[in-house]
mmCIF file of C-alpha atoms in Angstrom:
data_model
loop_
_atom_site.group_PDB
_atom_site.id
_atom_site.type_symbol
_atom_site.label_atom_id
_atom_site.label_comp_id
_atom_site.label_asym_id
_atom_site.label_seq_id
_atom_site.Cartn_x
_atom_site.Cartn_y
_atom_site.Cartn_z
ATOM 1 C CA MET A 1 -15.633 9.730 -12.708
ATOM 2 C CA GLY A 2 -16.299 6.667 -10.607
ATOM 3 C CA LYS A 3 -17.607 5.354 -7.361
ATOM 4 C CA LEU A 4 -15.471 4.312 -4.392
ATOM 5 C CA THR A 5 -16.941 2.227 -1.590
ATOM 6 C CA ILE A 6 -14.998 2.307 1.655
ATOM 7 C CA GLY A 7 -15.828 -0.064 4.483
ATOM 8 C CA THR A 8 -14.118 0.499 7.786
ATOM 9 C CA PHE A 9 -14.108 -1.208 11.156
ATOM 10 C CA SER A 10 -11.490 0.995 12.846
ATOM 11 C CA SER A 11 -12.164 2.887 16.067
ATOM 12 C CA LEU A 12 -12.927 6.564 16.262
ATOM 13 C CA VAL A 13 -9.949 8.441 17.733
ATOM 14 C CA GLY A 14 -8.309 5.150 18.775
ATOM 15 C CA SER A 15 -7.099 4.286 15.288
ATOM 16 C CA LEU A 16 -5.677 6.502 12.546
ATOM 17 C CA SER A 17 -7.158 4.211 9.895
ATOM 18 C CA LEU A 18 -10.547 5.867 10.285
ATOM 19 C CA ASP A 19 -8.910 9.268 9.815
ATOM 20 C CA PHE A 20 -7.165 7.919 6.716
ATOM 21 C CA SER A 21 -10.412 6.653 5.231
ATOM 22 C CA VAL A 22 -12.186 9.989 5.787
ATOM 23 C CA LYS A 23 -9.313 11.933 4.219
ATOM 24 C CA LEU A 24 -9.278 9.512 1.270
ATOM 25 C CA ALA A 25 -13.021 10.031 0.884
ATOM 26 C CA GLU A 26 -12.491 13.815 0.905
ATOM 27 C CA ALA A 27 -9.827 13.535 -1.802
ATOM 28 C CA ALA A 28 -12.018 11.240 -3.919
ATOM 29 C CA VAL A 29 -15.062 13.547 -3.697
ATOM 30 C CA LYS A 30 -12.828 16.521 -4.503
ATOM 31 C CA LYS A 31 -11.724 14.641 -7.642
ATOM 32 C CA GLY A 32 -15.369 14.250 -8.691
ATOM 33 C CA HIS A 33 -15.953 10.664 -7.599
ATOM 34 C CA LYS A 34 -18.872 9.443 -5.506
ATOM 35 C CA VAL A 35 -18.100 7.743 -2.205
ATOM 36 C CA ASP A 36 -20.130 5.311 -0.122
ATOM 37 C CA PHE A 37 -18.738 5.041 3.406
ATOM 38 C CA TRP A 38 -19.736 2.037 5.501
ATOM 39 C CA MET A 39 -18.978 1.660 9.231
ATOM 40 C CA SER A 40 -19.022 -1.545 11.201
ATOM 41 C CA GLY A 41 -17.735 -2.510 14.641
ATOM 42 C CA ASN A 42 -16.026 0.278 16.559
ATOM 43 C CA ALA A 43 -16.185 2.553 13.524
ATOM 44 C CA THR A 44 -19.875 3.033 14.344
ATOM 45 C CA MET A 45 -18.688 5.339 17.126
ATOM 46 C CA LEU A 46 -18.385 7.895 14.340
ATOM 47 C CA ALA A 47 -22.191 7.672 14.005
ATOM 48 C CA LYS A 48 -22.724 9.222 17.437
ATOM 49 C CA LYS A 49 -24.167 12.710 17.868
ATOM 50 C CA GLY A 50 -22.498 15.235 20.155
ATOM 51 C CA GLN A 51 -18.828 14.447 19.588
ATOM 52 C CA LYS A 52 -16.615 17.205 20.990
ATOM 53 C CA ALA A 53 -13.575 18.763 19.311
ATOM 54 C CA PHE A 54 -10.399 18.953 21.381
ATOM 55 C CA LYS A 55 -7.137 20.570 20.279
ATOM 56 C CA ASP A 56 -4.677 18.098 18.705
ATOM 57 C CA TYR A 57 -7.348 15.418 18.812
ATOM 58 C CA SER A 58 -8.882 13.646 15.854
ATOM 59 C CA PHE A 59 -12.313 15.162 15.173
ATOM 60 C CA LEU A 60 -14.047 13.692 12.127
ATOM 61 C CA ALA A 61 -17.622 14.891 12.707
ATOM 62 C CA LYS A 62 -17.019 18.192 10.902
ATOM 63 C CA PRO A 63 -15.387 16.866 7.718
ATOM 64 C CA ILE A 64 -18.108 14.214 7.538
ATOM 65 C CA GLN A 65 -20.863 16.834 7.609
ATOM 66 C CA GLU A 66 -19.023 18.782 4.897
ATOM 67 C CA LEU A 67 -18.786 15.632 2.784
ATOM 68 C CA ILE A 68 -22.504 14.869 3.238
ATOM 69 C CA ALA A 69 -23.270 18.421 2.090
ATOM 70 C CA THR A 70 -21.551 17.764 -1.259
ATOM 71 C CA GLY A 71 -24.258 15.276 -2.228
ATOM 72 C CA ASN A 72 -21.595 12.882 -3.546
ATOM 73 C CA PHE A 73 -21.014 11.117 -0.250
ATOM 74 C CA GLN A 74 -23.187 8.646 1.646
ATOM 75 C CA ILE A 75 -22.328 7.392 5.109
ATOM 76 C CA CYS A 76 -23.981 4.371 6.685
ATOM 77 C CA ALA A 77 -23.553 2.716 10.077
ATOM 78 C CA CYS A 78 -24.216 -0.932 10.727
ATOM 79 C CA GLU A 79 -27.433 -0.887 12.747
ATOM 80 C CA ALA A 80 -26.583 -4.030 14.699
ATOM 81 C CA CYS A 81 -23.072 -2.879 15.581
ATOM 82 C CA ALA A 82 -24.401 0.493 16.706
ATOM 83 C CA GLU A 83 -27.205 -0.963 18.802
ATOM 84 C CA ALA A 84 -24.755 -3.439 20.344
ATOM 85 C CA ARG A 85 -22.781 -0.416 21.519
ATOM 86 C CA GLY A 86 -25.820 1.380 22.872
ATOM 87 C CA TYR A 87 -26.174 3.840 20.003
ATOM 88 C CA HIS A 88 -29.792 4.127 18.915
ATOM 89 C CA LYS A 89 -31.503 5.890 16.016
ATOM 90 C CA GLU A 90 -31.867 9.099 18.005
ATOM 91 C CA ASP A 91 -28.114 9.144 18.664
ATOM 92 C CA CYS A 92 -27.322 9.296 14.956
ATOM 93 C CA PRO A 93 -26.006 12.620 13.583
ATOM 94 C CA ASP A 94 -27.907 14.311 10.744
ATOM 95 C CA GLY A 95 -27.315 12.814 7.318
ATOM 96 C CA PHE A 96 -26.107 9.426 8.565
ATOM 97 C CA ILE A 97 -27.925 6.285 7.423
ATOM 98 C CA ARG A 98 -28.375 3.167 9.575
ATOM 99 C CA LYS A 99 -28.812 -0.137 7.752
ATOM 100 C CA SER A 100 -27.933 -3.785 7.921
ATOM 101 C CA MET A 101 -24.815 -4.985 6.107
ATOM 102 C CA ASP A 102 -26.902 -5.547 2.971
ATOM 103 C CA TRP A 103 -26.393 -1.832 2.251
ATOM 104 C CA TYR A 104 -22.629 -2.319 2.207
ATOM 105 C CA LEU A 105 -22.862 -5.398 0.018
ATOM 106 C CA ALA A 106 -25.129 -3.670 -2.480
ATOM 107 C CA SER A 107 -22.805 -0.671 -2.529
ATOM 108 C CA THR A 108 -19.787 -2.800 -3.390
ATOM 109 C CA PHE A 109 -21.610 -4.407 -6.315
ATOM 110 C CA ASP A 110 -21.855 -1.172 -8.277
ATOM 111 C CA ALA A 111 -18.620 0.393 -7.084
ATOM 112 C CA ASP A 112 -15.629 0.915 -9.349
ATOM 113 C CA ARG A 113 -13.268 0.435 -6.445
ATOM 114 C CA VAL A 114 -13.806 -1.095 -3.020
ATOM 115 C CA LEU A 115 -11.504 -0.513 -0.056
ATOM 116 C CA HIS A 116 -12.171 -2.564 3.064
ATOM 117 C CA ILE A 117 -10.230 -1.508 6.145
ATOM 118 C CA GLY A 118 -10.404 -4.092 8.908
ATOM 119 C CA GLY A 119 -10.244 -3.771 12.657
ATOM 120 C CA ASP A 120 -8.123 -1.367 14.644
ATOM 121 C CA MET B 1 -4.847 -8.352 -12.155
ATOM 122 C CA LYS B 2 -3.389 -4.998 -11.207
ATOM 123 C CA LEU B 3 -3.405 -4.744 -7.421
ATOM 124 C CA ALA B 4 -2.790 -1.781 -5.125
ATOM 125 C CA VAL B 5 -1.891 -2.559 -1.528
ATOM 126 C CA LEU B 6 -2.274 0.065 1.176
ATOM 127 C CA MET B 7 0.427 -0.970 3.661
ATOM 128 C CA SER B 8 -0.392 0.623 7.003
ATOM 129 C CA ASP B 9 2.020 -1.192 9.330
ATOM 130 C CA TYR B 10 5.787 -1.484 9.697
ATOM 131 C CA ARG B 11 6.152 -4.682 11.699
ATOM 132 C CA ASN B 12 3.459 -6.897 10.211
ATOM 133 C CA GLY B 13 2.168 -7.795 6.775
ATOM 134 C CA ILE B 14 5.248 -8.341 4.579
ATOM 135 C CA ASP B 15 4.586 -12.076 4.529
ATOM 136 C CA MET B 16 1.066 -11.358 3.267
ATOM 137 C CA ILE B 17 2.493 -9.491 0.317
ATOM 138 C CA ASP B 18 4.444 -12.625 -0.649
ATOM 139 C CA ARG B 19 1.178 -14.536 -0.837
ATOM 140 C CA LEU B 20 -0.462 -12.032 -3.165
ATOM 141 C CA SER B 21 -0.133 -12.656 -6.870
ATOM 142 C CA ALA B 22 -0.731 -9.784 -9.227
ATOM 143 C CA GLU B 23 0.257 -8.974 -12.765
ATOM 144 C CA SER B 24 1.199 -5.520 -11.541
ATOM 145 C CA LEU B 25 1.609 -4.540 -7.889
ATOM 146 C CA GLY B 26 1.546 -1.080 -6.358
ATOM 147 C CA ILE B 27 2.398 -0.699 -2.673
ATOM 148 C CA ILE B 28 1.168 2.537 -1.106
ATOM 149 C CA LEU B 29 2.798 3.140 2.286
ATOM 150 C CA VAL B 30 0.458 4.873 4.750
ATOM 151 C CA GLY B 31 0.359 5.276 8.520
ATOM 152 C CA ASN B 32 3.251 3.453 10.156
ATOM 153 C CA GLY B 33 3.863 1.729 6.816
ATOM 154 C CA VAL B 34 5.813 4.826 5.740
ATOM 155 C CA TYR B 35 8.719 3.656 7.912
ATOM 156 C CA HIS B 36 9.442 1.064 5.205
ATOM 157 C CA ALA B 37 10.402 3.980 2.962
ATOM 158 C CA ALA B 38 13.039 5.502 5.193
ATOM 159 C CA VAL B 39 14.110 3.330 8.122
ATOM 160 C CA LYS B 40 17.203 1.140 8.000
ATOM 161 C CA GLU B 41 17.800 -1.637 10.504
ATOM 162 C CA GLY B 42 21.302 -3.017 10.806
ATOM 163 C CA GLY B 43 22.226 -0.772 7.886
ATOM 164 C CA LYS B 44 19.726 -2.492 5.623
ATOM 165 C CA THR B 45 16.617 -1.044 3.993
ATOM 166 C CA SER B 46 13.245 -2.738 4.465
ATOM 167 C CA SER B 47 12.933 -6.114 2.722
ATOM 168 C CA LEU B 48 9.555 -4.903 1.473
ATOM 169 C CA LEU B 49 11.354 -2.647 -0.988
ATOM 170 C CA ASP B 50 12.954 -5.701 -2.613
ATOM 171 C CA LYS B 51 9.537 -6.827 -3.908
ATOM 172 C CA LYS B 52 8.782 -6.331 -7.583
ATOM 173 C CA ALA B 53 6.347 -3.414 -7.215
ATOM 174 C CA ASN B 54 5.845 0.304 -7.620
ATOM 175 C CA PHE B 55 6.230 2.056 -4.268
ATOM 176 C CA TYR B 56 4.517 5.185 -3.036
ATOM 177 C CA ALA B 57 4.482 6.872 0.393
ATOM 178 C CA LEU B 58 1.816 9.246 1.708
ATOM 179 C CA THR B 59 3.436 12.623 2.325
ATOM 180 C CA GLU B 60 1.139 13.605 5.208
ATOM 181 C CA ASP B 61 1.958 10.403 7.064
ATOM 182 C CA PHE B 62 5.742 10.462 6.644
ATOM 183 C CA GLU B 63 6.048 14.155 7.403
ATOM 184 C CA THR B 64 3.946 13.655 10.559
ATOM 185 C CA ARG B 65 6.580 11.145 11.636
ATOM 186 C CA GLY B 66 9.488 13.513 11.019
ATOM 187 C CA ILE B 67 10.573 11.969 7.717
ATOM 188 C CA THR B 68 11.192 14.278 4.759
ATOM 189 C CA ALA B 69 10.921 13.519 1.044
ATOM 190 C CA ALA B 70 14.732 13.672 0.890
ATOM 191 C CA ASN B 71 14.902 10.777 3.371
ATOM 192 C CA LEU B 72 12.825 8.464 1.187
ATOM 193 C CA ASP B 73 14.458 5.483 -0.494
ATOM 194 C CA SER B 74 14.890 6.237 -4.188
ATOM 195 C CA ARG B 75 12.463 3.460 -5.084
ATOM 196 C CA VAL B 76 9.600 5.241 -3.297
ATOM 197 C CA LYS B 77 7.563 8.098 -4.746
ATOM 198 C CA ALA B 78 5.971 10.689 -2.442
ATOM 199 C CA VAL B 79 2.211 11.106 -3.040
ATOM 200 C CA ASN B 80 -0.674 13.024 -1.504
ATOM 201 C CA TYR B 81 -4.284 11.923 -0.941
ATOM 202 C CA GLY B 82 -5.374 13.123 -4.361
ATOM 203 C CA ASP B 83 -2.609 11.087 -5.970
ATOM 204 C CA VAL B 84 -3.711 8.016 -4.013
ATOM 205 C CA VAL B 85 -7.236 8.412 -5.402
ATOM 206 C CA ASP B 86 -5.856 8.647 -8.949
ATOM 207 C CA ILE B 87 -3.562 5.644 -8.402
ATOM 208 C CA ILE B 88 -6.453 3.550 -7.061
ATOM 209 C CA PHE B 89 -8.820 4.506 -9.869
ATOM 210 C CA ASN B 90 -6.460 4.714 -12.844
ATOM 211 C CA ASP B 91 -3.425 2.520 -12.296
ATOM 212 C CA TYR B 92 -4.841 -0.517 -10.505
ATOM 213 C CA GLU B 93 -8.019 -2.610 -10.580
ATOM 214 C CA LYS B 94 -8.320 -3.780 -7.003
ATOM 215 C CA VAL B 95 -7.148 -2.295 -3.720
ATOM 216 C CA VAL B 96 -6.505 -4.012 -0.403
ATOM 217 C CA TRP B 97 -5.547 -2.735 3.042
ATOM 218 C CA ILE B 98 -2.874 -4.436 5.141
#
């Protein structure tokens, strides 16, 4: 099995690319791979506690917690991007990491595959 | 190099594909990119399908848009998320998102 690093900049709810990357991560973990999931820009909105689920609305908080529970999935928000948007350490959901982009870079260096998904 | 391209848009990006050079190219249609697999304009299929590549379309995304597997162009293979993981890991070396 291998390691997939996914970096995404897409908005929560506003862009389906973030949903795609979470579903791809789910499929990869299910196949026995490890996944590192990096969020920059508007994707850091996913690293915000207290998101609410609405019918027919994208709600990624739950699948993310299930992925974290597998132990084969790490999720990290860009600290600068989050702070720039007013999200502080205490706003971060359980199991999320907050680092500078060095974390993403290091993750890509020992990944078997890297998928970078740009802005919205 | 064997390159997989996740094509997520219908209107933009085909010119980018022309600028990519790969020994083997796989184009995985996701999001609005799935329209390349089924939509005809002026009676013609998408020019993307004329590229020398293997074509795949994500079932969840085309079915969400009311397209069925029977509507897909014969050059395009329907895949699910698990297949996409296998394609990325086993059939290609690098993967990019357009």
